[in-house]
PDB file of C-alpha atoms and ligand atoms in Angstrom:
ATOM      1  CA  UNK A  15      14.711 -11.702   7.052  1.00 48.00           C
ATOM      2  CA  UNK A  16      15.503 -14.926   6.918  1.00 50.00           C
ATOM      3  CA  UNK A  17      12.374 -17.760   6.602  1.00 65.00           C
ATOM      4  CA  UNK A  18      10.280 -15.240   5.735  1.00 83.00           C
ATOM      5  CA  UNK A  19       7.775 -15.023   3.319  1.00 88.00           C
ATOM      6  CA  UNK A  20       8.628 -13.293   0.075  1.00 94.00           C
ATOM      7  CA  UNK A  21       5.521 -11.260  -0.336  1.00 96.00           C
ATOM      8  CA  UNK A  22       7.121  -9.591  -3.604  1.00 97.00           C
ATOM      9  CA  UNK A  23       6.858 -12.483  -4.858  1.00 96.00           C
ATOM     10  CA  UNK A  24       3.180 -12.931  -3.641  1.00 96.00           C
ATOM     11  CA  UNK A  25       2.279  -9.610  -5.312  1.00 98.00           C
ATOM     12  CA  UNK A  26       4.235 -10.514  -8.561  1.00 98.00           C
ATOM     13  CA  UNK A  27       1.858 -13.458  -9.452  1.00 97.00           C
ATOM     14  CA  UNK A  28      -1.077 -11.895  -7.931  1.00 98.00           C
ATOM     15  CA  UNK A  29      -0.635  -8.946 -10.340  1.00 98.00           C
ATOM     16  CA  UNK A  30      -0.304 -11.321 -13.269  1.00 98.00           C
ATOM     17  CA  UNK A  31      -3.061 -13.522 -12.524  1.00 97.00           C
ATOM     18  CA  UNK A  32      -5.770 -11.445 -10.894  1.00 97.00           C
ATOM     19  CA  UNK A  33      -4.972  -7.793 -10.472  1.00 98.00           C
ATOM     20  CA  UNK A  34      -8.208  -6.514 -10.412  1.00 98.00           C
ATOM     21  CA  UNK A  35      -9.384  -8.574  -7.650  1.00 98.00           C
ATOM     22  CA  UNK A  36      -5.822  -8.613  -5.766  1.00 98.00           C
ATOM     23  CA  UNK A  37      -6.442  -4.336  -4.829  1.00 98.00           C
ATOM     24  CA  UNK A  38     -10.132  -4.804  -4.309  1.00 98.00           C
ATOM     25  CA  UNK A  39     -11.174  -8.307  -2.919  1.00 96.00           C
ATOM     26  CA  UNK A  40     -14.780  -8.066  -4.546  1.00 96.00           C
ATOM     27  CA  UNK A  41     -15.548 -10.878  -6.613  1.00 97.00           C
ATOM     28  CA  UNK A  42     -16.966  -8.444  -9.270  1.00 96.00           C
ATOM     29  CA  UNK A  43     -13.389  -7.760  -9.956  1.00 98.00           C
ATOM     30  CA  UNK A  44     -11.437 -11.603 -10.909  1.00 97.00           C
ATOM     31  CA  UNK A  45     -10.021 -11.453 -14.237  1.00 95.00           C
ATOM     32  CA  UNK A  46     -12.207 -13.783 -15.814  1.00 93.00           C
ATOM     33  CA  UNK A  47     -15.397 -11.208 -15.078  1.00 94.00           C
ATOM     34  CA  UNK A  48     -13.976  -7.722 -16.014  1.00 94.00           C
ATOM     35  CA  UNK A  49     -15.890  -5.875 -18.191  1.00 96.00           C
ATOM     36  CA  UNK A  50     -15.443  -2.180 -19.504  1.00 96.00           C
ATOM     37  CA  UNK A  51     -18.548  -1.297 -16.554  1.00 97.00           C
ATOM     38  CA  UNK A  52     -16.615  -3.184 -13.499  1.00 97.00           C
ATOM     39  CA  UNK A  53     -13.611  -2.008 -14.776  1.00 97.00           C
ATOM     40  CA  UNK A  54     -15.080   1.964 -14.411  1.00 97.00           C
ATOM     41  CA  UNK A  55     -16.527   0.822 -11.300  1.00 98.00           C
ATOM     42  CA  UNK A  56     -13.251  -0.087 -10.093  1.00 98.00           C
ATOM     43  CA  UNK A  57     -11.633   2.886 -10.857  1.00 98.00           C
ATOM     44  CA  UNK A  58     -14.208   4.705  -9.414  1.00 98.00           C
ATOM     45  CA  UNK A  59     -13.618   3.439  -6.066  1.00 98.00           C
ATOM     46  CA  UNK A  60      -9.969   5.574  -6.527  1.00 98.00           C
ATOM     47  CA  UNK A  61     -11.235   8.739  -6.757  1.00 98.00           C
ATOM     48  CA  UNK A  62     -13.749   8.381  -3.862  1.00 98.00           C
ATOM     49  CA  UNK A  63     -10.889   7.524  -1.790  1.00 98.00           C
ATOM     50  CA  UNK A  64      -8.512  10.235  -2.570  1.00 99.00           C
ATOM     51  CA  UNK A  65     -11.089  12.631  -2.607  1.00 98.00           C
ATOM     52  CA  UNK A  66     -11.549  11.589   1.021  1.00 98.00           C
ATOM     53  CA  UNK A  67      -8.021  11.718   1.951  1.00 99.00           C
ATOM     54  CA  UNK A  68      -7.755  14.793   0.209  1.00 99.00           C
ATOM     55  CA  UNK A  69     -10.628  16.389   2.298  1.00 98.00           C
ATOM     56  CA  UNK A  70      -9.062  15.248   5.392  1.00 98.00           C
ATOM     57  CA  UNK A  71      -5.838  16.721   4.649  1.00 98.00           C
ATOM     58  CA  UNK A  72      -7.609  20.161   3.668  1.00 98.00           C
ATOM     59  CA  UNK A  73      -9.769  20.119   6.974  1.00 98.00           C
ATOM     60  CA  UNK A  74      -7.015  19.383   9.487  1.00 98.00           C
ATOM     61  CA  UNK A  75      -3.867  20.633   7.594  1.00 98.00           C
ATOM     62  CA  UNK A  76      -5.035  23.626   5.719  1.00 98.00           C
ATOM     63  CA  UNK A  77      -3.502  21.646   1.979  1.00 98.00           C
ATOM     64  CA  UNK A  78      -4.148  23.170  -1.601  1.00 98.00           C
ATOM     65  CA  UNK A  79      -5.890  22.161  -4.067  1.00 98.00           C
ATOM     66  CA  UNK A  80      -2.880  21.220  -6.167  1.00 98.00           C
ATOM     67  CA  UNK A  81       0.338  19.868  -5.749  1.00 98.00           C
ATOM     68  CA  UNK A  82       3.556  20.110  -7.859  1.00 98.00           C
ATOM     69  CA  UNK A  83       4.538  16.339  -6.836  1.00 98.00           C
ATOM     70  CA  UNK A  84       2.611  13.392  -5.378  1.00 98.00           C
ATOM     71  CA  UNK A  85       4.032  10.018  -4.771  1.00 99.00           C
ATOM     72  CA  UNK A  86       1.809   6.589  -4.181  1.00 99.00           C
ATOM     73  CA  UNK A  87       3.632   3.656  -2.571  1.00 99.00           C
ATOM     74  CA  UNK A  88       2.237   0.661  -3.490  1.00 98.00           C
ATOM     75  CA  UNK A  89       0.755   1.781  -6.808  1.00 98.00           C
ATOM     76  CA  UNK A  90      -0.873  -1.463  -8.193  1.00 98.00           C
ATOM     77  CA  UNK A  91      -2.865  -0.828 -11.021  1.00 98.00           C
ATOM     78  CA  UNK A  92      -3.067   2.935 -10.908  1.00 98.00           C
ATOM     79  CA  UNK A  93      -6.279   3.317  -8.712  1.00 98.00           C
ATOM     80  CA  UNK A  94      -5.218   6.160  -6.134  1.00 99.00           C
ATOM     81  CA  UNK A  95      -2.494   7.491  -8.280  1.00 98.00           C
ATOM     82  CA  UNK A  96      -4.435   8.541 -11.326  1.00 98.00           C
ATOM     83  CA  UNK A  97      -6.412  10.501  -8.811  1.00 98.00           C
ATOM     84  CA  UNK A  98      -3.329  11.945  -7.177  1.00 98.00           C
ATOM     85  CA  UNK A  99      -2.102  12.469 -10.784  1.00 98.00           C
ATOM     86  CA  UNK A 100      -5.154  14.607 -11.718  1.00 98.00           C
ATOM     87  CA  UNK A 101      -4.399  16.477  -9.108  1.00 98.00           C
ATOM     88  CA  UNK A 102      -0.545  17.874  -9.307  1.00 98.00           C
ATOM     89  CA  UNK A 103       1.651  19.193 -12.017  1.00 98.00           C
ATOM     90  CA  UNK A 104       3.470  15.374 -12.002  1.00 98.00           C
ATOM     91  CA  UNK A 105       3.151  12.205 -10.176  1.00 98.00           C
ATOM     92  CA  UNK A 106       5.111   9.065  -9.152  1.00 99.00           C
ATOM     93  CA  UNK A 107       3.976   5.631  -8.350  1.00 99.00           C
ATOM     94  CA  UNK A 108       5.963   3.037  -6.633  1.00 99.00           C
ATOM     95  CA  UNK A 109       5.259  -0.882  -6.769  1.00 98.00           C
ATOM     96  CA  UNK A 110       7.404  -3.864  -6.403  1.00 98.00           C
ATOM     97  CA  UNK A 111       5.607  -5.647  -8.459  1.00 98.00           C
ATOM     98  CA  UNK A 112       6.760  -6.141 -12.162  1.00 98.00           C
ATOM     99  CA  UNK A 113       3.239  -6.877 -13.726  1.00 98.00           C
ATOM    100  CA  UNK A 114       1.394  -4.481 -11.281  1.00 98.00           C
ATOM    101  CA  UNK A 115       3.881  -2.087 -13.143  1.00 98.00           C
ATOM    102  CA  UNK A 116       2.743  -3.279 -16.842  1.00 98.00           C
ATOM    103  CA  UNK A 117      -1.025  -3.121 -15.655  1.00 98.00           C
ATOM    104  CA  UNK A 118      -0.401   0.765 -14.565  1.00 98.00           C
ATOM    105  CA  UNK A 119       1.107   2.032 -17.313  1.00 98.00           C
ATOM    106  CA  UNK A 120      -1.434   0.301 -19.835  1.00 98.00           C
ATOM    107  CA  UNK A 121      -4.011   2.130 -17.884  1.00 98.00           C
ATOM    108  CA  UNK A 122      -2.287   5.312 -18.022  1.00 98.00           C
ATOM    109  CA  UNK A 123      -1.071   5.197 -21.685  1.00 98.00           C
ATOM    110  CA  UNK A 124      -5.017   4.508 -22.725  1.00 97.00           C
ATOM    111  CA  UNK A 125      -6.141   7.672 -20.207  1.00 98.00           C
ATOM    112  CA  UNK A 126      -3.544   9.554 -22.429  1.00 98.00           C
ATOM    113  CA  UNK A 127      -2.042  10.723 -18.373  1.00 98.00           C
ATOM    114  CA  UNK A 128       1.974  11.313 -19.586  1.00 97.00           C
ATOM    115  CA  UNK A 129       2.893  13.258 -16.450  1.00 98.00           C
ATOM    116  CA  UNK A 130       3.058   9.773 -14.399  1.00 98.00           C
ATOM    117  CA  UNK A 131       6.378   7.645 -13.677  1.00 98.00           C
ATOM    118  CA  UNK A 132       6.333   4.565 -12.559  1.00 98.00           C
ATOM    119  CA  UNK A 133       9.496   2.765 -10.128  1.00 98.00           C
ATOM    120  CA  UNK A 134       9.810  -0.388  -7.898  1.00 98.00           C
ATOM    121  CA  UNK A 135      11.490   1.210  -5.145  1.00 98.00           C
ATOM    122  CA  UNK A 136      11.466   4.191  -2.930  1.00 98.00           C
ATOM    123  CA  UNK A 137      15.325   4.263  -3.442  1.00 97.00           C
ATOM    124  CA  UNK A 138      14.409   5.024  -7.160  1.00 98.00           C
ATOM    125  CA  UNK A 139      11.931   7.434  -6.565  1.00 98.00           C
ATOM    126  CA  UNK A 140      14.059   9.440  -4.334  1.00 98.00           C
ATOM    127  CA  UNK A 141      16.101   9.980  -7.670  1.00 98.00           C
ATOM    128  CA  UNK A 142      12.833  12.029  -9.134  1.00 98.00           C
ATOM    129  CA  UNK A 143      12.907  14.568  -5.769  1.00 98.00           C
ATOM    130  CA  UNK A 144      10.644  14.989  -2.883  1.00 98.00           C
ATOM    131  CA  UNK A 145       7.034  15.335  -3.101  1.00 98.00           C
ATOM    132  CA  UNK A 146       4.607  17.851  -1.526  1.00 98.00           C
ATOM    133  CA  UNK A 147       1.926  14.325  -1.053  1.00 99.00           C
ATOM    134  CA  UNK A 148       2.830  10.669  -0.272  1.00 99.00           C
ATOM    135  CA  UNK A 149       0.196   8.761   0.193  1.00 99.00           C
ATOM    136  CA  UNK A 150      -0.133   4.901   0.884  1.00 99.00           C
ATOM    137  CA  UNK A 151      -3.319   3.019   0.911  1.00 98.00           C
ATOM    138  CA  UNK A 152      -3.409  -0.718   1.783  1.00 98.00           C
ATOM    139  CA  UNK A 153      -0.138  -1.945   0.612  1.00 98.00           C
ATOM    140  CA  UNK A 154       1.978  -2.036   4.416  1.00 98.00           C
ATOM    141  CA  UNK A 155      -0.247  -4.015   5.787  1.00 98.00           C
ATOM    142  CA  UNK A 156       0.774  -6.665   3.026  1.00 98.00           C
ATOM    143  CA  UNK A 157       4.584  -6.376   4.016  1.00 97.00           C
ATOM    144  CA  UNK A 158       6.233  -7.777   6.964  1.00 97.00           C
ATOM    145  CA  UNK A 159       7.136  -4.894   9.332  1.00 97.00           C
ATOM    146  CA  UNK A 160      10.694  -5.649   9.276  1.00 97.00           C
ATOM    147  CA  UNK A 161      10.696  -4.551   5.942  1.00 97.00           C
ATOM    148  CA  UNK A 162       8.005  -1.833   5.966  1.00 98.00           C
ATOM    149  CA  UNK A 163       9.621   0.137   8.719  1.00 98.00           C
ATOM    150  CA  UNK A 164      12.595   0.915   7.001  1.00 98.00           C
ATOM    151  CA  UNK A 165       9.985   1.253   3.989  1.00 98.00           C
ATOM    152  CA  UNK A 166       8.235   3.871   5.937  1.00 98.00           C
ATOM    153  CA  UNK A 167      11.248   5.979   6.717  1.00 98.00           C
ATOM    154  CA  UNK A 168      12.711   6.115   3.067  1.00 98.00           C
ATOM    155  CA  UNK A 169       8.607   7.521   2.247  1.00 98.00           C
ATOM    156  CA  UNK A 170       9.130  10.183   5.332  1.00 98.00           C
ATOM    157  CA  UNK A 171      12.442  11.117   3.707  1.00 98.00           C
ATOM    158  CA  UNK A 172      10.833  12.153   0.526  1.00 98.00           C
ATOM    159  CA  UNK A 173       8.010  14.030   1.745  1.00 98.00           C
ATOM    160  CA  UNK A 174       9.071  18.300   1.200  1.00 98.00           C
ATOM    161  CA  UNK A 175       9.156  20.553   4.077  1.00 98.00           C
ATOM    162  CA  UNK A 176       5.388  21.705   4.525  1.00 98.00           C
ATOM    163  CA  UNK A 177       4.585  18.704   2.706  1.00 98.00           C
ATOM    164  CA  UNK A 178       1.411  16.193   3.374  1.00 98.00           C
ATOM    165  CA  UNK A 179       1.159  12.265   4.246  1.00 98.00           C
ATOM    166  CA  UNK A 180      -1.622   9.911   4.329  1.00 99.00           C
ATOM    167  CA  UNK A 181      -0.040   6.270   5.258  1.00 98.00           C
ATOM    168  CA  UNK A 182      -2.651   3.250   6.239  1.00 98.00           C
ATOM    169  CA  UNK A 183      -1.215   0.291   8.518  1.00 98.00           C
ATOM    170  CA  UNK A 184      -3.000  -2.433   9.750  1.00 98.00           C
ATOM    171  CA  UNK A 185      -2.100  -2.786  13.872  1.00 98.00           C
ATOM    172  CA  UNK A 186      -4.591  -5.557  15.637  1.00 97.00           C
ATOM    173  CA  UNK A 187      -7.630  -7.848  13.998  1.00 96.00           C
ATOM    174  CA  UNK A 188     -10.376  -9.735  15.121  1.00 95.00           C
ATOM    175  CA  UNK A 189      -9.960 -13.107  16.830  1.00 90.00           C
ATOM    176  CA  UNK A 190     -11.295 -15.270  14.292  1.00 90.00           C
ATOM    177  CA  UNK A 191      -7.975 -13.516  12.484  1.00 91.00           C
ATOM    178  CA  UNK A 192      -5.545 -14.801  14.647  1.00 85.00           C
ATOM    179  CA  UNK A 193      -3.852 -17.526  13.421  1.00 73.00           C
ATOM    180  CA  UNK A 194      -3.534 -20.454  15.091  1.00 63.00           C
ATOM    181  CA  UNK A 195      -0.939 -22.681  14.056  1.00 65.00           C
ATOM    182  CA  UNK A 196      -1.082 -25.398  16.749  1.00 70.00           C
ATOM    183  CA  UNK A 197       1.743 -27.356  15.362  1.00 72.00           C
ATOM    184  CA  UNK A 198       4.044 -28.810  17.811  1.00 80.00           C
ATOM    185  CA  UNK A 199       7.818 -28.442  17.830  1.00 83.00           C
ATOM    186  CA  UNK A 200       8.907 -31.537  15.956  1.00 85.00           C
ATOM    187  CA  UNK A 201       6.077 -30.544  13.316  1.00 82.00           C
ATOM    188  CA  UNK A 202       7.399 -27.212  13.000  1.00 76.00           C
ATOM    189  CA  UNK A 203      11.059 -28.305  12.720  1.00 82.00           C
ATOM    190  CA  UNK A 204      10.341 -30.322   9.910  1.00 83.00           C
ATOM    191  CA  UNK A 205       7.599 -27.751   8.025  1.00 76.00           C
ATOM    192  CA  UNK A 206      11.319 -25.371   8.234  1.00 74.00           C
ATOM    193  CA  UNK A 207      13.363 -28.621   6.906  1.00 81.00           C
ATOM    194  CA  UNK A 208      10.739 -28.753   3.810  1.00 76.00           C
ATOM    195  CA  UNK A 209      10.762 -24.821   3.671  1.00 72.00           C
ATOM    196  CA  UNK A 210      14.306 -24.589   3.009  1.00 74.00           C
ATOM    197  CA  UNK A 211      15.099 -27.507   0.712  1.00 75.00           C
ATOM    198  CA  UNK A 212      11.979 -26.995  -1.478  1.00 70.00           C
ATOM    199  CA  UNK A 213      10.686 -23.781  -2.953  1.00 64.00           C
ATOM    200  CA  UNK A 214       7.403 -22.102  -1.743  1.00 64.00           C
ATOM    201  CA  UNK A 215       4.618 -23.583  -3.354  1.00 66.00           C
ATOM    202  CA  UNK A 216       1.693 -21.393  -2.470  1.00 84.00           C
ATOM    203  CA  UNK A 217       3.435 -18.156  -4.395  1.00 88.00           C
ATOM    204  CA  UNK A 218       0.431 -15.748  -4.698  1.00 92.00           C
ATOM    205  CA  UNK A 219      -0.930 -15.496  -1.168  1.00 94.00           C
ATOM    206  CA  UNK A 220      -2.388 -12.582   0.049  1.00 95.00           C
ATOM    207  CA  UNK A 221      -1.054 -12.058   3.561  1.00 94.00           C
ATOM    208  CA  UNK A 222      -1.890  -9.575   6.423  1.00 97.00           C
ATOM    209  CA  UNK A 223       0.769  -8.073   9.162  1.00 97.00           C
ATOM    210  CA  UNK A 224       0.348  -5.936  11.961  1.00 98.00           C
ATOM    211  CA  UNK A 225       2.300  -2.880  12.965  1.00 98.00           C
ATOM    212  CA  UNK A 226       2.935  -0.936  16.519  1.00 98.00           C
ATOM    213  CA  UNK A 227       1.310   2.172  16.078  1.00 98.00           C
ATOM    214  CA  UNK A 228       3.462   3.324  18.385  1.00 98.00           C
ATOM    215  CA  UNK A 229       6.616   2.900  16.844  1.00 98.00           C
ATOM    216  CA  UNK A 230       5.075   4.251  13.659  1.00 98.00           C
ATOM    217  CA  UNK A 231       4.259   7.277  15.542  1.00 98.00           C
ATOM    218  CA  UNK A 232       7.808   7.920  16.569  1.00 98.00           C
ATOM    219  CA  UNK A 233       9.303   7.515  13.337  1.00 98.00           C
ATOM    220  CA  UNK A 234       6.832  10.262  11.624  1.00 98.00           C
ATOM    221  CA  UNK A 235       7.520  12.290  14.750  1.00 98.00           C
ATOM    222  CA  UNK A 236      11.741  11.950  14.256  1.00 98.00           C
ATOM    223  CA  UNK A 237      11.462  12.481  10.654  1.00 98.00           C
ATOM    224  CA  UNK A 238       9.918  16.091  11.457  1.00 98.00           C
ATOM    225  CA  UNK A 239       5.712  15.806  11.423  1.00 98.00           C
ATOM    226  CA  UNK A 240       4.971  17.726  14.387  1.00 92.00           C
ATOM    227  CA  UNK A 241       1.031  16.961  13.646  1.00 92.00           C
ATOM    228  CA  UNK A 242      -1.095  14.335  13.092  1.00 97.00           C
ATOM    229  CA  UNK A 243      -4.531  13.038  12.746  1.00 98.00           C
ATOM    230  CA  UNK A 244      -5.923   9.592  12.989  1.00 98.00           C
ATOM    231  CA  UNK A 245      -8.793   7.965  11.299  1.00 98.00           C
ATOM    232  CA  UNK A 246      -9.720   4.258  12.099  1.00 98.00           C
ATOM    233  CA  UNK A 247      -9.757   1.694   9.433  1.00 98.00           C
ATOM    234  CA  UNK A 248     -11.667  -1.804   9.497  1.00 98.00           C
ATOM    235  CA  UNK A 249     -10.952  -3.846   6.603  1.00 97.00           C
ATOM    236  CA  UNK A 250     -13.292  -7.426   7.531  1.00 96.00           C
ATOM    237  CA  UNK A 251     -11.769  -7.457  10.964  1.00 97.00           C
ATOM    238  CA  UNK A 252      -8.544  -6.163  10.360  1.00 97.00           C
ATOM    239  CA  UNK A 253      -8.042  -3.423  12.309  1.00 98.00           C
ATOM    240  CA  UNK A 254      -5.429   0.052  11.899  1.00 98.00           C
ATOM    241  CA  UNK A 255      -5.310   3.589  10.739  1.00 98.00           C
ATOM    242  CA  UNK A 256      -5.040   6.203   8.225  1.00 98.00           C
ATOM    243  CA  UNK A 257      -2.447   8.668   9.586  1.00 98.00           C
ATOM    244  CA  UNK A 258      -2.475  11.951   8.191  1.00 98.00           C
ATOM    245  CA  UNK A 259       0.431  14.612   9.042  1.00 98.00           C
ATOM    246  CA  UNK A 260       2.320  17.245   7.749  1.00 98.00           C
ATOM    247  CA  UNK A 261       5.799  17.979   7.940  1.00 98.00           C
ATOM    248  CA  UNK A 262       7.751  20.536   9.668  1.00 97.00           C
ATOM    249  CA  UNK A 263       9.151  23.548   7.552  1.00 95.00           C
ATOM    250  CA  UNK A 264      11.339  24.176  10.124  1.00 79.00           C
TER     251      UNK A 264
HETATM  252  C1  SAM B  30      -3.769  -4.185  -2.176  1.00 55.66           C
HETATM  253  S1  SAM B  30      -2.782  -3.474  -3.427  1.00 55.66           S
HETATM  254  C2  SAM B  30      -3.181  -1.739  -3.235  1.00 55.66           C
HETATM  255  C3  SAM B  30      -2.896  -0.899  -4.474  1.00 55.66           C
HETATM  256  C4  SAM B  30      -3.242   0.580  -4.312  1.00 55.66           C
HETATM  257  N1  SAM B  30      -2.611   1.157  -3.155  1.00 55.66           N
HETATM  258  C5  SAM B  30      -4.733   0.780  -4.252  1.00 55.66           C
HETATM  259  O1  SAM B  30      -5.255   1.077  -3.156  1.00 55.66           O
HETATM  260  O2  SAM B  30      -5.373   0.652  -5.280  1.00 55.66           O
HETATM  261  C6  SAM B  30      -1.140  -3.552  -2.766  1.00 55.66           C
HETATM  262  C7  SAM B  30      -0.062  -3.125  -3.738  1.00 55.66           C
HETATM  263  O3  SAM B  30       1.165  -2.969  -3.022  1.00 55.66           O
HETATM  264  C8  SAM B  30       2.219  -3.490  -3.806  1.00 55.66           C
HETATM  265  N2  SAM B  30       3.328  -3.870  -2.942  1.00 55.66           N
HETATM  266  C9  SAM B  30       3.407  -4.953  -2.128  1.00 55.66           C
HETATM  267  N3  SAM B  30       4.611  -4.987  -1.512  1.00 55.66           N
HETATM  268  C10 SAM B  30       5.302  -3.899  -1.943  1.00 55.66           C
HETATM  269  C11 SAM B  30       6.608  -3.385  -1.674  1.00 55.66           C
HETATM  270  N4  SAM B  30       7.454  -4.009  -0.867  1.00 55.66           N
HETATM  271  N5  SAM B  30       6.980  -2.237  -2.301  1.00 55.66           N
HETATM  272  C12 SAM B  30       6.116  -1.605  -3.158  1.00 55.66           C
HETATM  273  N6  SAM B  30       4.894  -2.061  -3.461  1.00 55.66           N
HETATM  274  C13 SAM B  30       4.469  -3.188  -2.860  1.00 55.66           C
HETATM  275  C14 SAM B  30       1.590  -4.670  -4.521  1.00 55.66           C
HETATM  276  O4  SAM B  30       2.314  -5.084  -5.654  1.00 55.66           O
HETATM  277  C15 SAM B  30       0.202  -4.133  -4.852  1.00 55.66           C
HETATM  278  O5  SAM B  30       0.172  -3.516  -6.088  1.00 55.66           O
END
């Protein structure tokens, strides 16, 4: 859309400058400070969290133990997905971001794991088939819904009949979260005037956006999840859900 921020872009340098830290904002993890132990710490944190989604999925939605595909939008550097990979026959991570990408497949190549692929799109991953798990953790809430919503339907579209989704958004925050851009009209004229004859200069920005749960709701509904569970998610004040569903074999 047009004026607004390019948070590829964002995640692009983020990836190449401080990757670590960029997934996980815990000092422990900036570049400069990653050791072999934070590093394993880090990873850690991955398999804790599928583990959980994975026991949610079990308890409300009766899923195996294994998978034959499982898909992770928003990969980053491989922390959910080499969880999800450990558990199904192959795996496929999605990220827009170029050195994200790089970081991932280092990781995997080292862990020896040769049953992941790695894409920038869901359009791309569609070419691979459809996937019994997609799972995304943390990454909408870091596009602008009038991307991610048509983001979120592509991920729907992929997901087999019978087959599982965990998919976090962020939908309301705190009040000290609210911006508050008291700039008057002329002011805000002119910030667009500089906007569109110079280039961004903050490039690496980690930004937050909200999305209507409801609308959410009704797209997994459409796209054939009769069932769903919620579980709330606080992240410092900002505010959403995991949803978990299954789809319809009908
Ligand atoms: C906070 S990190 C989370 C990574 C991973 N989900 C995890 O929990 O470890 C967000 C990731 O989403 C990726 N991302 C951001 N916008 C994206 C988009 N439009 N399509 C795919 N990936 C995107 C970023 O490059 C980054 O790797």
């Amino acid at each position: 859309m047009r004026g607004e921020r390019d948070t590829d872009a964002d995640w692009n340098r983020l990836g190449a400058e401080d990757p670590f830290w960029a997934v996980i904002t815990d000092e422990r993890f900036r570049a400069g400070k990653m050791d072999s132990g934070t590093r394993d710490a880090f990873y850690q944190t991955g398999f804790g969290d599928i583990e959980h989604f994975h026991a949610v999925l079990r308890q409300h939605f009766n899923a195996p133990d294994h998978f034959e595909a499982c898909l992770d939008f928003g990969a980053g550097v491989g922390r959910l997905l080499v969880p999800l990979a450990k558990r199904s026959t192959r795996a496929v991570g999605i990220d827009i971001a170029e050195s994200m990408r790089a970081m991932c497949q280092k990781h995997l190549i080292e862990l020896g794991v040769s049953t992941v692929s790695l894409v920038a799109t869901p359009k791309e991953a569609a070419t691979l088939g459809l996937f019994d798990w997609v799972n995304s953790y943390i990454v909408l809430q870091h596009i602008p819904p009038s991307r991610g919503i048509a983001l979120i339907g592509d991920l729907l579209a992929m997901v087999k009949p019978g087959g599982f989704l965990s998919l976090q958004i962020t939908t309301h925050r705190d009040a000290h979260l609210l911006s508050q851009d008291t700039a008057g009209p002329l002011r805000k004229l002119l910030r667009r005037f500089r906007d569109s004859l110079f280039p961004r200069h903050d490039v690496g920005q980690i930004t937050m956006f909200d999305y209507d749960l409801d609308q959410v709701l009704a797209l997994i509904r459409k796209a054939g999840f009769q069932n769903h569970h919620l579980e709330p998610t606080n992240h410092g004040g900002h505010h959403g859900f995991m949803i978990y569903a299954q789809k319809g074999t009908g």
